[in-house]
Coordinates of N, CA and C in Angstrom, one line a residue:
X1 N 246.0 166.3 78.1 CA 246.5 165.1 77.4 C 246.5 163.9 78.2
X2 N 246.9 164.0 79.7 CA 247.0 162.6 80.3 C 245.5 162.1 80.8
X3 N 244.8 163.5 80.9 CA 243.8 163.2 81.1 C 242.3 162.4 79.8
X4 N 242.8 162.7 78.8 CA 242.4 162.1 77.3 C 243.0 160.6 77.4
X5 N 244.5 160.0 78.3 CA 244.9 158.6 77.5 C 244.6 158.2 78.7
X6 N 244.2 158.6 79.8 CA 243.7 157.6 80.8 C 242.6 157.5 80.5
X7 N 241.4 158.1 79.8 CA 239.7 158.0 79.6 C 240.4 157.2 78.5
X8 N 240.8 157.1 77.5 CA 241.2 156.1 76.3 C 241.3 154.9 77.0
X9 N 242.4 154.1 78.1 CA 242.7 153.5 78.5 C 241.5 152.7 79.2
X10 N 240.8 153.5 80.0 CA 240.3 153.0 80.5 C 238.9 152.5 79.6
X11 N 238.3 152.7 78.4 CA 237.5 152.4 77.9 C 238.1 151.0 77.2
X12 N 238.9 151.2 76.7 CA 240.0 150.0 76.3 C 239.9 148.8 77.2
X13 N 240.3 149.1 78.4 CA 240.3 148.1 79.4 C 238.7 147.6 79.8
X14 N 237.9 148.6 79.7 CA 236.3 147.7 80.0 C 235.9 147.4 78.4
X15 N 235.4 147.6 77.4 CA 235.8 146.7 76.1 C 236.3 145.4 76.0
X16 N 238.1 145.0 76.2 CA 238.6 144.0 75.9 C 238.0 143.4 77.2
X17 N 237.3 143.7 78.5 CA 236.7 143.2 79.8 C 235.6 142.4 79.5
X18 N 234.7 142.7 78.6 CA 233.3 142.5 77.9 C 233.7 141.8 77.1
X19 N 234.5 141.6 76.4 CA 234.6 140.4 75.3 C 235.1 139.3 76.2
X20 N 236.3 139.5 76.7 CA 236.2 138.1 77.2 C 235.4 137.6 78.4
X21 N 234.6 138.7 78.7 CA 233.5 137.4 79.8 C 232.3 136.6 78.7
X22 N 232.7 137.2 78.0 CA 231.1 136.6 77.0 C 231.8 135.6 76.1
X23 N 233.1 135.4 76.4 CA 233.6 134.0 75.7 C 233.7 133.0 76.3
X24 N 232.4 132.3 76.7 CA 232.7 130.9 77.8 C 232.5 129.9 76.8
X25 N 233.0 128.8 77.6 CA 232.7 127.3 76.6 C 231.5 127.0 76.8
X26 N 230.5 126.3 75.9 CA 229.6 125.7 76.0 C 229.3 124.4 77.0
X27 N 231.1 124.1 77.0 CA 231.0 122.9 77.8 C 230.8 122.9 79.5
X28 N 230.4 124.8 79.8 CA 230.9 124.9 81.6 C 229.4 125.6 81.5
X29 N 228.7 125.2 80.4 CA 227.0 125.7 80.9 C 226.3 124.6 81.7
X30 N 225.7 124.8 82.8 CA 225.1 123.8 83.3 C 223.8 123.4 82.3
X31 N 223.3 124.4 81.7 CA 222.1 124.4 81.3 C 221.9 123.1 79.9
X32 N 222.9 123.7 79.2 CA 223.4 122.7 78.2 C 223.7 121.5 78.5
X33 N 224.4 121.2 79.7 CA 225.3 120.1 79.9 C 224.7 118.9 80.9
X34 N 223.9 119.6 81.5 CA 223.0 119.2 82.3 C 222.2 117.1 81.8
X35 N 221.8 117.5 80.6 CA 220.4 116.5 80.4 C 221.5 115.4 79.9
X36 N 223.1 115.7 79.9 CA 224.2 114.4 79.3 C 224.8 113.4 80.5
X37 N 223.9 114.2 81.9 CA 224.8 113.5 82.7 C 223.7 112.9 83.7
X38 N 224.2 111.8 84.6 CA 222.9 111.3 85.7 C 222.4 112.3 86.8
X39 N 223.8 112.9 87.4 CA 223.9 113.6 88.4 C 224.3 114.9 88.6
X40 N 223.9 116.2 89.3 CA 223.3 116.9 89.8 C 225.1 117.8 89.2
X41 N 225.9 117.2 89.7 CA 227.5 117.4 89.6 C 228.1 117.0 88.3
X42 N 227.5 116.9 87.7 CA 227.6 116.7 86.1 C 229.2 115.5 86.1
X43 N 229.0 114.4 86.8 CA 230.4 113.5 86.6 C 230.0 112.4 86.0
X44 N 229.0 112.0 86.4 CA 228.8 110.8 85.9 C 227.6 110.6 84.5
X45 N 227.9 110.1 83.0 CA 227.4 110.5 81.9 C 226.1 109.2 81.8
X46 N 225.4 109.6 81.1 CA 224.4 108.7 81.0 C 224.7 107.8 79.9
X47 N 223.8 107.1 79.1 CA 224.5 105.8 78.6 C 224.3 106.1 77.3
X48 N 224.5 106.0 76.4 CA 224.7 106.4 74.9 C 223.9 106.5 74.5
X49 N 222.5 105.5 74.5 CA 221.1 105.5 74.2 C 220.8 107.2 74.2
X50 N 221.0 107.3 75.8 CA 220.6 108.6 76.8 C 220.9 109.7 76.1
X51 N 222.5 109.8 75.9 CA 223.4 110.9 75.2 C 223.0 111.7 73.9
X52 N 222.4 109.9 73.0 CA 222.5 110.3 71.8 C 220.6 111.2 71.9
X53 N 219.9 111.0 72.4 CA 219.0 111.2 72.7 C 218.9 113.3 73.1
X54 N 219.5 113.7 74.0 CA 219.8 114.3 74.7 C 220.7 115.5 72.9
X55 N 221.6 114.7 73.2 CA 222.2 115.5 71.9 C 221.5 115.4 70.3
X56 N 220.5 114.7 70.2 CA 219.8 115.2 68.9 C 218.5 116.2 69.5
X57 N 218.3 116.3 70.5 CA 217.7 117.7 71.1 C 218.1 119.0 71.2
X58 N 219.4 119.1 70.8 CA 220.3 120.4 70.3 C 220.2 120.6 68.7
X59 N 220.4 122.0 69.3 CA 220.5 123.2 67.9 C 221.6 122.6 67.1
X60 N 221.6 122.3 65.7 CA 222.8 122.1 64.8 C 223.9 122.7 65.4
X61 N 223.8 124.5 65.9 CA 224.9 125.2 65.8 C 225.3 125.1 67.3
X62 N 224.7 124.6 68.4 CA 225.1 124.1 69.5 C 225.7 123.0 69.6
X63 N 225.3 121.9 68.7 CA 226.1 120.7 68.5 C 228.0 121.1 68.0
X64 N 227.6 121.8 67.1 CA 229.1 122.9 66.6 C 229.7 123.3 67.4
X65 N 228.7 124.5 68.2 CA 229.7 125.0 69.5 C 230.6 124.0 70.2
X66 N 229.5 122.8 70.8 CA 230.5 121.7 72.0 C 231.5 121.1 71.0
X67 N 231.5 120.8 69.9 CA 232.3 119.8 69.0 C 233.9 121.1 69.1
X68 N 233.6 122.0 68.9 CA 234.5 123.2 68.7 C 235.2 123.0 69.9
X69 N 234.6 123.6 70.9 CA 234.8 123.4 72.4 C 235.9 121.9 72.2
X70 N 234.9 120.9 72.0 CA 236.2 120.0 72.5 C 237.4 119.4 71.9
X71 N 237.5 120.2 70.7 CA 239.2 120.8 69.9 C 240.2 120.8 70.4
X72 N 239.5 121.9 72.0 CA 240.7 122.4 72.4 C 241.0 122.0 73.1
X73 N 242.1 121.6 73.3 CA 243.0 120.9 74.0 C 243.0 121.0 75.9
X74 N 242.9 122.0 76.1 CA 242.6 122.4 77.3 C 240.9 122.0 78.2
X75 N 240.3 122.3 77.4 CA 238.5 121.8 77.6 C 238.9 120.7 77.6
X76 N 239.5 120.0 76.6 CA 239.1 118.3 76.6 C 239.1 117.7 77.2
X77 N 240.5 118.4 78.1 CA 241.2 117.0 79.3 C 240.1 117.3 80.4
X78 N 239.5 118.8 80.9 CA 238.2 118.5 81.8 C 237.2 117.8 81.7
X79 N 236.9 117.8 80.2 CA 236.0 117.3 79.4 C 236.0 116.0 78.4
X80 N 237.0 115.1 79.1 CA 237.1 114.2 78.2 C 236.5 112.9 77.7
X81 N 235.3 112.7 78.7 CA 234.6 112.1 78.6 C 233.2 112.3 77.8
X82 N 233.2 113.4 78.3 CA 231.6 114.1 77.3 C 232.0 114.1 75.5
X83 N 233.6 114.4 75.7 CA 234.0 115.0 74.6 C 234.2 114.0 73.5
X84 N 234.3 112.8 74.0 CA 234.5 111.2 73.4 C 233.2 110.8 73.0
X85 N 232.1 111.2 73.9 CA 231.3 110.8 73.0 C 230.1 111.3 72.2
X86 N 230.4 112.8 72.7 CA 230.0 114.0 71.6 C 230.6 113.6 70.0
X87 N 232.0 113.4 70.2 CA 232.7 113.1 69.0 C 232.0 112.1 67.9
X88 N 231.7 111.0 69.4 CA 230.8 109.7 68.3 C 229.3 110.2 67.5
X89 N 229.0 111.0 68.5 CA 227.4 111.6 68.0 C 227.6 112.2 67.1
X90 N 228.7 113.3 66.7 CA 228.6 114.3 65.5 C 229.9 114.7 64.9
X91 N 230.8 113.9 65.2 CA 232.4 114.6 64.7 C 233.4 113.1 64.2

């Protein structure tokens, strides 16, 4: 018996482990985030021209993901610059 709720337990615990590594924001991809900014450290954003440019090179449903992403309240304030003017491009 204890030995059945610790094999339960522990399948339980690597499951709910696997979902949440595979829920990251769009906005902590470098790969994505990359082509919106000048520099290497993703701080400094390129100029709107650039932006808007950069973001009509994304997937409709990647444009969604970051717009989602910057909902939340928590993302935003790291992300509040990108997120202002994501908003202007598509939200």
């Amino acid at each position: 018996m204890i030995k059945t709720l610790t094999t339960g337990a522990m399948a339980l615990a690597i499951m709910a482990g696997s979902a949440l590594a595979g829920s990251t924001s769009a906005l902590d991809d470098p790969a994505k985030m990359s082509p919106f900014f000048t520099d290497a450290g993703m701080k400094t954003l390129k100029t709107e021209k650039d932006f808007k440019t950069a973001w009509m090179a994304m997937k409709p449903d990647e444009q969604k993901a970051v717009l989602k992403d910057c909902g939340d309240t928590t993302l935003n304030k790291s992300h509040a610059d990108f997120c202002a003017m994501a908003k202007m491009m598509g939200g």
